[in-house]
Every structure is written in structure tokens, then in C-alpha cells.
Amino acid sequence: MRYSERMEIPFLKKILPPGLNFGFLSGKPSQVVGIDIGTYSTKVVQLRYESERAILETYGELLTGGYLKSASGVGSGFLRFLDKDIATLLQDVMRESKITARDAVLAVPATSGFTVTIPFPKISVKEINDAVPLEARKYVPIPLSEVTLAWMILDNEEPRDTIEVLLIAVPREVVEKFKRITDIVGIRPRAIEIETFSVVRSLIGRDPTTTAVINMGHHSTTLTVVDRGVVRLSHNFNHGSQELTRAIERGLAVDEQRAEALKREMGLSDRIEEREITSVMMPLVTSLLMEISHTMQTYNRKAVRKIQKVDFTGGGSQLKGLVELAASQFGTEVTRGNPFSRVVTPPFIQPMLQEISPSFSVAIGLALYELTSR
């Protein structure tokens, strides 16, 4: 498979998140698979496009642990593992899920990319475009020669003294790694994007409400504030659901498998007989929610349009009692998002899909990329 020598992230439209788009792949495919490779599990979702609708054809999830063993040192999360091991994982999950699409959109972990909002004085668009690469050096922690940059000027209906620019940077090493992996698997990458934007696509769409999306993963949690469909803030916290599993292991002297089962079964239960488990997890959960709340409050102090609701997603958000605890701590509406509501699904499986939906927000958003960005 040949790739264009020069790859750029196209400028964003109002609600269209950025992707490393492989421009030589022209035309919209009829089927696309969204691929979300996580450190805990890998999710795939295949959609069929029909009359501007996205129809769910198949989906699947496979635990990652048994595949990714030898680290290569490139990137964070799953990206630090060997190409051939990641490729084998993808081949297996696609086979087991009966994926037939060869066109794919893949996610870059939020911790492997950089997303930041930069303020500029009120100058012309040309002056901003000229200045962004220079300003980017202050925000991107690696040499700019080693990253691919994209940015967009954020629209503001309220009068302001500054212009805000959303900057996105993805290390070229990460892009090259994806190219090698997809070559091995035999799929055509339509685009690669930071998972934050996939989540926004699957949960928010064109909803103009100022929303905080909290994606709680295995190793980390990402807070994204979206206003009128545009990402205004993205912040990573180095705390994920694995911390809770480890705390149960230590606190109850059980192995990882048992600790994971207890976490999923009991959650933040207030039943007397289950308080021992809750008491182990509660300090960690409360601490994370306090960090998130502080970041949201900082945003609200500066923003004209305040956060009106919070959407939880990610595998870690399935913790029982988390949404209720967050609502009491944040003092605002808190829900658990359902990305499957954005696609056409058979009615008889909708209750099951709603139950597993938090784990598939990224994969669905990726598969929707071609439908919403063309």
C-alpha cells in the first residue's frame, strides 16, 4: 500500500474534529470500521452508510492483555508495543467480530497527542496562520519537526479581546506506526485522529449545549469541554479505572481477576455488607472527581457560556454509583452517554447496546468520521 509523502491534518470545519486524512483515498466508502485499540481491550464497530444514515452492521471487543507483551518504546499506551503484536490483536478481533470492511479509521490515544487552546490578539486570519507554528513551540513538548500540526480558529459569538485557536499535534512516529500496522493487517486507513474528537462526534454531534465529556479509561481519564459542537478544552488526568482494581487487590488481598470482578459487580455500593469494597475505591474516585471539578470550575470562570451538563463515557464510567456521585459533587446534570443512539440499530438489541455503550464511544465516533466529514 502506498501512502502520500506529505500528510496534513485538514483544517476543521465548525464541528468536524481533525483527522490525519489520507487524501489519495478519494470518495466515500459504503462501509467503514472504527478501530479503538485500548490498553485494556480493543473495540471495533462496522457501519454501513445508506442515504446519509449510519447503520450498525457488526461490533466486537477483545481483551488486549494476552497480546501486548513486548514493548518497543514508541509512544504511550498500546503504541509502545510491537507492531506485529498489535497487528495480530487487530486481525483476531476483526475476524471474531466478522468485520468485512477494509476501509478503517483509527484512534490515537489522547495521551499520545497534544490538544491545547491558544489565545491570540485580534489579528487577521493570515497573521494567525503564520504565527501558530511559532507559538506551538511553547505548548508542544517535542520538536515541531517531529509532529504533524493542525489548528482551527474557534468561533466566538460573544465579544472578546482575544481570538482562540485550537491546536492539535500528533507525533510523526505515531503516524508511521499506524501505517506499518495497517499494512500488516491489510486494511486501508481513511484517517487517524485523537480519540477525544471521536468521542465528541459519537456523543455530542450538533448539540449546541456546553457539555463536559469525561472519558474514563483504563489508565487515564480525559475531560473535554465542548461548546456548540467545538472542542474548547481537553485535559488528561493520569488516573483510570485500573487504579480502582489495584486498590481492591491490595485492600482485600485478592488477585487482579477477582478484584476486577468485585469492582464491576459492587461498584460504589452503599450496602453495609459491601462497604469494605466501597471504602477502598471511594477515596480514589472522590479525588479524581475533585480534580475534574476544579478544572471545570476554572473553565467556567473564564468562559461566557458555562458548562450545563456532563456526559460520562469510557469503560471506567460503567462503575455503579459513579454518575450519582458525580452529580452530587458537580452540582449539575450528569448522564452516561449512549453512542449507539447515533446509529441505526435493530430494536431488539438496543437494551444490550445501551449497557455496553460507554466502552464503544471512540470506535463509533471513528466509524462515523466518513459520514460526517464529507
Coordinates of C-alpha atoms in Angstrom, one line a residue:
M1 CA 0.0 0.0 0.0
R2 CA 1.3 3.4 -1.0
Y3 CA 0.9 6.5 1.2
S4 CA 1.2 10.1 0.1
E5 CA 4.6 11.5 1.1
R6 CA 3.0 14.5 2.7
M7 CA 0.3 14.1 5.2
E8 CA -1.6 17.0 6.7
I9 CA -4.5 17.3 9.1
P10 CA -7.1 19.3 7.2
F11 CA -8.4 22.5 8.8
L12 CA -11.5 21.8 10.9
K13 CA -15.0 22.9 10.0
K14 CA -17.3 24.1 12.8
I15 CA -18.0 20.7 14.3
L16 CA -15.6 18.4 12.4
P17 CA -12.8 17.1 14.5
P18 CA -9.4 16.7 12.9
G19 CA -8.0 13.6 11.4
L20 CA -4.8 12.6 9.6
N21 CA -6.6 12.2 6.3
F22 CA -5.1 10.1 3.6
G23 CA -6.1 12.3 0.7
F24 CA -5.3 9.9 -2.2
L25 CA -8.2 7.7 -0.9
S26 CA -11.0 9.6 -2.8
G27 CA -14.7 9.0 -2.5
K28 CA -16.8 8.0 0.4
P29 CA -16.8 4.2 1.2
S30 CA -20.0 2.3 1.7
Q31 CA -18.6 0.5 4.8
V32 CA -16.2 1.7 7.4
V33 CA -14.7 0.1 10.5
G34 CA -13.8 2.2 13.5
I35 CA -10.8 0.7 15.4
D36 CA -10.2 1.7 19.1
I37 CA -7.1 -0.1 20.5
G38 CA -7.0 0.3 24.2
T39 CA -4.6 -0.9 26.9
Y40 CA -7.4 -3.0 28.5
S41 CA -9.5 -4.0 25.4
T42 CA -9.8 -3.3 21.7
K43 CA -13.1 -2.4 20.2
V44 CA -14.3 -2.4 16.6
V45 CA -17.5 -1.1 15.0
Q46 CA -18.5 -1.6 11.4
L47 CA -21.1 0.8 9.9
R48 CA -22.8 0.9 6.6
Y49 CA -23.6 4.3 5.0
E50 CA -27.0 4.4 3.4
S51 CA -29.0 7.6 2.5
E52 CA -26.9 9.6 4.9
R53 CA -27.6 7.2 7.7
A54 CA -25.1 5.1 9.6
I55 CA -26.4 1.5 10.0
L56 CA -24.7 -0.8 12.6
E57 CA -23.5 -4.0 10.9
T58 CA -21.3 -5.6 13.5
Y59 CA -19.2 -4.8 16.5
G60 CA -16.8 -6.6 18.9
E61 CA -14.4 -6.3 21.8
L62 CA -11.3 -8.3 22.7
L63 CA -9.2 -8.1 25.8
T64 CA -5.8 -6.7 24.9
G65 CA -3.7 -8.2 27.7
G66 CA -2.8 -11.5 26.2
Y67 CA -1.4 -9.9 23.0
L68 CA 0.7 -6.9 24.0
K69 CA 3.7 -8.3 25.9
S70 CA 6.9 -6.9 24.4
A71 CA 7.4 -3.1 24.5
S72 CA 9.2 -1.3 21.6
G73 CA 9.3 2.0 23.5
V74 CA 7.5 4.1 20.8
G75 CA 4.6 6.2 22.1
S76 CA 2.4 5.6 25.2
G77 CA -0.4 3.2 25.9
F78 CA -0.7 0.3 23.3
L79 CA 1.6 2.2 20.9
R80 CA 4.7 1.2 22.9
F81 CA 4.2 -2.4 22.0
L82 CA 5.5 -4.3 18.9
D83 CA 3.8 -3.7 15.6
K84 CA 3.4 -7.4 14.9
D85 CA 1.6 -8.0 18.3
I86 CA -0.8 -5.1 17.7
A87 CA -1.5 -6.4 14.2
T88 CA -2.2 -9.9 15.5
L89 CA -4.6 -8.4 18.0
L90 CA -6.4 -6.5 15.3
Q91 CA -6.6 -9.4 13.0
D92 CA -8.2 -11.6 15.7
V93 CA -10.8 -9.0 16.9
M94 CA -11.8 -8.3 13.3
R95 CA -12.1 -12.0 12.5
E96 CA -14.1 -12.8 15.6
S97 CA -16.4 -9.8 15.0
K98 CA -16.9 -10.7 11.4
I99 CA -15.6 -7.4 10.1
T100 CA -15.6 -7.3 6.3
A101 CA -14.8 -3.6 5.7
R102 CA -11.3 -2.8 4.5
D103 CA -11.6 1.0 5.0
A104 CA -10.8 2.0 8.6
V105 CA -10.5 5.0 10.8
L106 CA -8.2 4.5 13.8
A107 CA -7.8 6.4 17.1
V108 CA -4.6 7.9 18.6
P109 CA -4.8 7.7 22.4
A110 CA -5.4 11.2 24.0
T111 CA -2.1 10.8 25.9
S112 CA -0.2 10.3 22.7
G113 CA -1.3 13.6 21.1
F114 CA -1.5 17.2 22.2
T115 CA -4.6 19.4 22.2
V116 CA -4.5 22.9 23.6
T117 CA -6.3 26.2 23.1
I118 CA -4.1 29.2 22.4
P119 CA -5.2 32.8 22.8
F120 CA -4.2 35.4 20.2
P121 CA -4.7 39.1 19.9
K122 CA -7.3 40.3 17.4
I123 CA -5.3 39.9 14.2
S124 CA -6.0 38.7 10.7
V125 CA -6.5 35.1 9.8
K126 CA -3.3 35.1 7.7
E127 CA -1.4 36.6 10.6
I128 CA -2.7 33.9 12.9
N129 CA -1.9 31.1 10.5
D130 CA 1.7 32.5 10.2
A131 CA 2.0 32.8 14.0
V132 CA 0.6 29.4 15.1
P133 CA 3.7 27.3 14.2
L134 CA 5.8 29.7 16.2
E135 CA 3.5 29.8 19.2
A136 CA 3.2 26.0 19.1
R137 CA 6.7 25.6 20.3
K138 CA 5.6 26.9 23.7
Y139 CA 2.9 24.2 24.0
V140 CA 4.2 21.1 22.3
P141 CA 6.8 19.3 24.4
I142 CA 8.7 17.8 21.5
P143 CA 10.4 19.4 18.5
L144 CA 7.9 20.6 15.9
S145 CA 9.9 18.7 13.2
E146 CA 8.7 15.5 14.8
V147 CA 4.9 16.3 14.8
T148 CA 2.1 16.9 12.4
L149 CA 0.2 20.1 13.3
A150 CA -3.4 21.2 12.7
W151 CA -5.3 24.1 14.1
M152 CA -8.6 26.0 13.8
I153 CA -9.8 29.4 14.8
L154 CA -12.7 29.0 17.3
D155 CA -15.8 31.0 16.6
N156 CA -17.0 33.2 19.4
E157 CA -20.4 34.9 19.2
E158 CA -19.7 36.9 22.4
P159 CA -17.3 39.9 22.1
R160 CA -13.8 39.2 23.3
D161 CA -10.4 40.9 23.3
T162 CA -8.7 37.8 22.1
I163 CA -9.1 35.1 19.4
E164 CA -8.8 31.5 20.5
V165 CA -7.1 28.8 18.3
L166 CA -7.4 25.1 18.9
L167 CA -4.1 23.4 18.2
I168 CA -3.6 19.7 17.6
A169 CA -0.3 17.9 17.3
V170 CA 0.4 14.2 16.6
P171 CA 3.9 12.8 16.7
R172 CA 5.0 11.6 13.3
E173 CA 6.3 8.4 15.0
V174 CA 2.7 7.6 15.9
V175 CA 1.5 8.1 12.3
E176 CA 4.3 5.9 10.9
K177 CA 3.5 3.2 13.4
F178 CA -0.2 3.1 12.4
K179 CA 0.9 2.9 8.7
R180 CA 3.1 -0.2 9.4
I181 CA 0.3 -1.9 11.5
T182 CA -2.4 -1.3 8.8
D183 CA 0.0 -2.7 6.2
I184 CA 0.3 -5.9 8.1
V185 CA -3.4 -6.2 8.8
G186 CA -4.3 -5.4 5.2
I187 CA -6.7 -2.5 5.8
R188 CA -6.9 0.9 4.2
P189 CA -6.7 3.8 6.8
R190 CA -9.0 6.5 5.8
A191 CA -7.9 8.7 8.7
I192 CA -6.3 8.7 12.1
E193 CA -7.4 11.0 14.8
I194 CA -7.0 11.7 18.5
E195 CA -9.7 9.7 20.4
T196 CA -11.0 12.9 22.1
F197 CA -12.6 14.0 18.9
S198 CA -14.1 10.6 18.1
V199 CA -15.9 10.7 21.5
V200 CA -17.3 14.2 20.8
R201 CA -18.6 13.0 17.4
S202 CA -20.4 10.0 18.8
L203 CA -21.9 11.7 21.9
I204 CA -22.4 15.4 21.1
G205 CA -22.8 15.7 17.4
R206 CA -24.5 19.0 16.6
D207 CA -25.9 19.6 20.1
P208 CA -25.1 23.3 20.9
T209 CA -25.2 22.7 24.7
T210 CA -22.0 23.4 26.5
T211 CA -21.1 19.9 27.7
A212 CA -18.2 18.4 29.7
V213 CA -17.4 14.9 28.4
I214 CA -15.5 12.7 30.8
N215 CA -13.9 9.7 29.1
M216 CA -12.7 7.3 31.9
G217 CA -10.3 4.7 30.5
H218 CA -8.2 2.0 31.9
H219 CA -5.0 4.1 32.6
S220 CA -6.2 7.7 32.2
T221 CA -9.3 10.0 32.2
T222 CA -9.8 12.8 29.7
L223 CA -12.1 15.8 30.3
T224 CA -13.3 17.5 27.1
V225 CA -15.4 20.7 27.2
V226 CA -17.5 21.1 24.0
D227 CA -19.5 24.3 23.2
R228 CA -21.7 24.4 20.1
G229 CA -20.0 21.2 18.9
V230 CA -16.5 22.6 19.1
V231 CA -13.8 21.4 21.5
R232 CA -12.8 24.2 23.8
L233 CA -10.8 22.4 26.3
S234 CA -9.1 18.9 26.6
H235 CA -7.3 17.9 29.7
N236 CA -5.8 14.5 30.7
F237 CA -5.7 13.1 34.2
N238 CA -3.3 10.2 34.9
H239 CA -6.0 8.3 36.8
G240 CA -8.1 5.5 35.4
S241 CA -10.2 2.5 36.4
Q242 CA -7.2 0.3 36.7
E243 CA -6.3 2.3 39.9
L244 CA -9.5 1.1 41.5
T245 CA -8.7 -2.6 40.6
R246 CA -5.2 -2.3 42.1
A247 CA -6.7 -0.7 45.3
I248 CA -9.1 -3.7 45.7
E249 CA -6.2 -6.1 45.1
R250 CA -4.2 -4.5 47.9
G251 CA -7.0 -3.8 50.2
L252 CA -8.7 -7.2 50.1
A253 CA -5.7 -9.3 49.2
V254 CA -7.2 -10.8 46.1
D255 CA -5.8 -11.4 42.6
E256 CA -6.4 -9.0 39.7
Q257 CA -9.2 -11.1 38.1
R258 CA -11.2 -11.2 41.3
A259 CA -10.6 -7.5 42.0
E260 CA -11.8 -6.6 38.6
A261 CA -15.0 -8.7 39.1
L262 CA -15.7 -7.1 42.5
K263 CA -15.3 -3.7 41.1
R264 CA -17.8 -4.4 38.3
E265 CA -20.3 -6.2 40.5
M266 CA -20.3 -4.0 43.5
G267 CA -19.3 -0.6 42.3
L268 CA -19.7 2.3 44.8
S269 CA -22.4 0.3 46.8
D270 CA -23.8 1.8 50.0
R271 CA -24.9 -1.6 51.3
I272 CA -23.4 -2.5 54.7
E273 CA -22.1 -5.8 53.6
E274 CA -20.3 -4.2 50.6
R275 CA -18.8 -1.2 52.3
E276 CA -15.4 -2.7 52.6
I277 CA -15.1 -2.7 48.8
T278 CA -16.6 0.8 48.5
S279 CA -14.3 2.2 51.2
V280 CA -11.2 1.1 49.2
M281 CA -12.3 2.8 46.0
M282 CA -14.1 5.8 47.3
P283 CA -11.1 8.0 48.2
L284 CA -9.6 7.4 44.7
V285 CA -12.9 8.2 42.9
T286 CA -13.6 11.3 45.1
S287 CA -10.0 12.6 44.4
L288 CA -10.4 12.2 40.6
L289 CA -13.8 13.9 40.7
M290 CA -12.4 16.8 42.7
E291 CA -9.6 17.3 40.1
I292 CA -12.2 17.2 37.3
S293 CA -14.5 19.6 39.2
H294 CA -11.6 22.1 39.8
T295 CA -10.7 22.1 36.0
M296 CA -14.4 22.6 35.1
Q297 CA -14.7 25.5 37.6
T298 CA -11.6 27.1 36.1
Y299 CA -13.1 26.8 32.7
N300 CA -16.4 28.3 33.9
R301 CA -14.7 31.3 35.5
K302 CA -13.2 32.3 32.1
A303 CA -16.0 31.2 29.7
V304 CA -19.1 33.2 28.8
R305 CA -21.1 30.1 28.2
K306 CA -20.8 27.8 31.3
I307 CA -20.9 24.0 31.4
Q308 CA -24.5 22.9 31.5
K309 CA -24.2 19.2 31.6
V310 CA -21.7 16.3 32.0
D311 CA -21.6 13.1 29.9
F312 CA -19.6 10.2 31.3
T313 CA -18.2 7.6 28.8
G314 CA -15.4 5.0 28.6
G315 CA -15.2 1.6 30.2
G316 CA -14.4 3.0 33.6
S317 CA -17.6 5.1 33.6
Q318 CA -19.6 1.8 34.0
L319 CA -18.7 1.8 37.7
K320 CA -22.0 1.6 39.6
G321 CA -22.9 4.7 41.5
L322 CA -20.3 6.9 39.7
V323 CA -22.8 9.1 37.8
E324 CA -24.9 9.7 41.0
L325 CA -21.7 10.6 43.0
A326 CA -20.5 12.9 40.2
A327 CA -23.9 14.7 40.1
S328 CA -23.8 15.4 43.8
Q329 CA -20.2 16.7 43.5
F330 CA -20.5 18.7 40.3
G331 CA -24.0 20.2 41.1
T332 CA -25.1 19.8 37.5
E333 CA -26.9 17.3 35.3
V334 CA -24.7 14.2 34.8
T335 CA -25.6 11.3 32.4
R336 CA -23.8 8.3 30.9
G337 CA -23.7 8.8 27.1
N338 CA -25.0 6.3 24.6
P339 CA -23.1 6.5 21.3
F340 CA -25.2 3.7 19.7
S341 CA -28.1 6.2 19.7
R342 CA -26.3 8.0 16.8
V343 CA -26.6 4.9 14.5
V344 CA -29.4 2.7 13.2
T345 CA -29.6 -0.5 15.2
P346 CA -32.1 -3.4 15.5
P347 CA -34.7 -2.5 18.2
F348 CA -34.3 -5.9 20.0
I349 CA -30.6 -5.4 20.8
Q350 CA -30.9 -1.7 21.9
P351 CA -31.1 -2.5 25.7
M352 CA -27.9 -4.6 25.5
L353 CA -26.2 -1.9 23.4
Q354 CA -27.1 0.7 25.9
E355 CA -25.5 -1.4 28.7
I356 CA -22.1 -1.7 26.8
S357 CA -22.2 1.6 25.0
P358 CA -19.7 3.6 27.2
S359 CA -16.9 1.3 26.0
F360 CA -17.7 1.9 22.3
S361 CA -17.8 5.7 22.2
V362 CA -14.5 6.0 20.5
A363 CA -15.0 3.2 17.9
I364 CA -18.4 4.5 16.9
G365 CA -17.1 8.1 16.6
L366 CA -14.3 6.8 14.3
A367 CA -16.7 4.8 12.1
L368 CA -18.9 8.0 11.8
Y369 CA -15.9 10.0 10.6
E370 CA -16.5 9.5 6.9
L371 CA -20.2 10.1 7.2
T372 CA -19.9 13.5 9.0
S373 CA -16.7 14.9 7.4
R374 CA -17.5 14.7 3.7

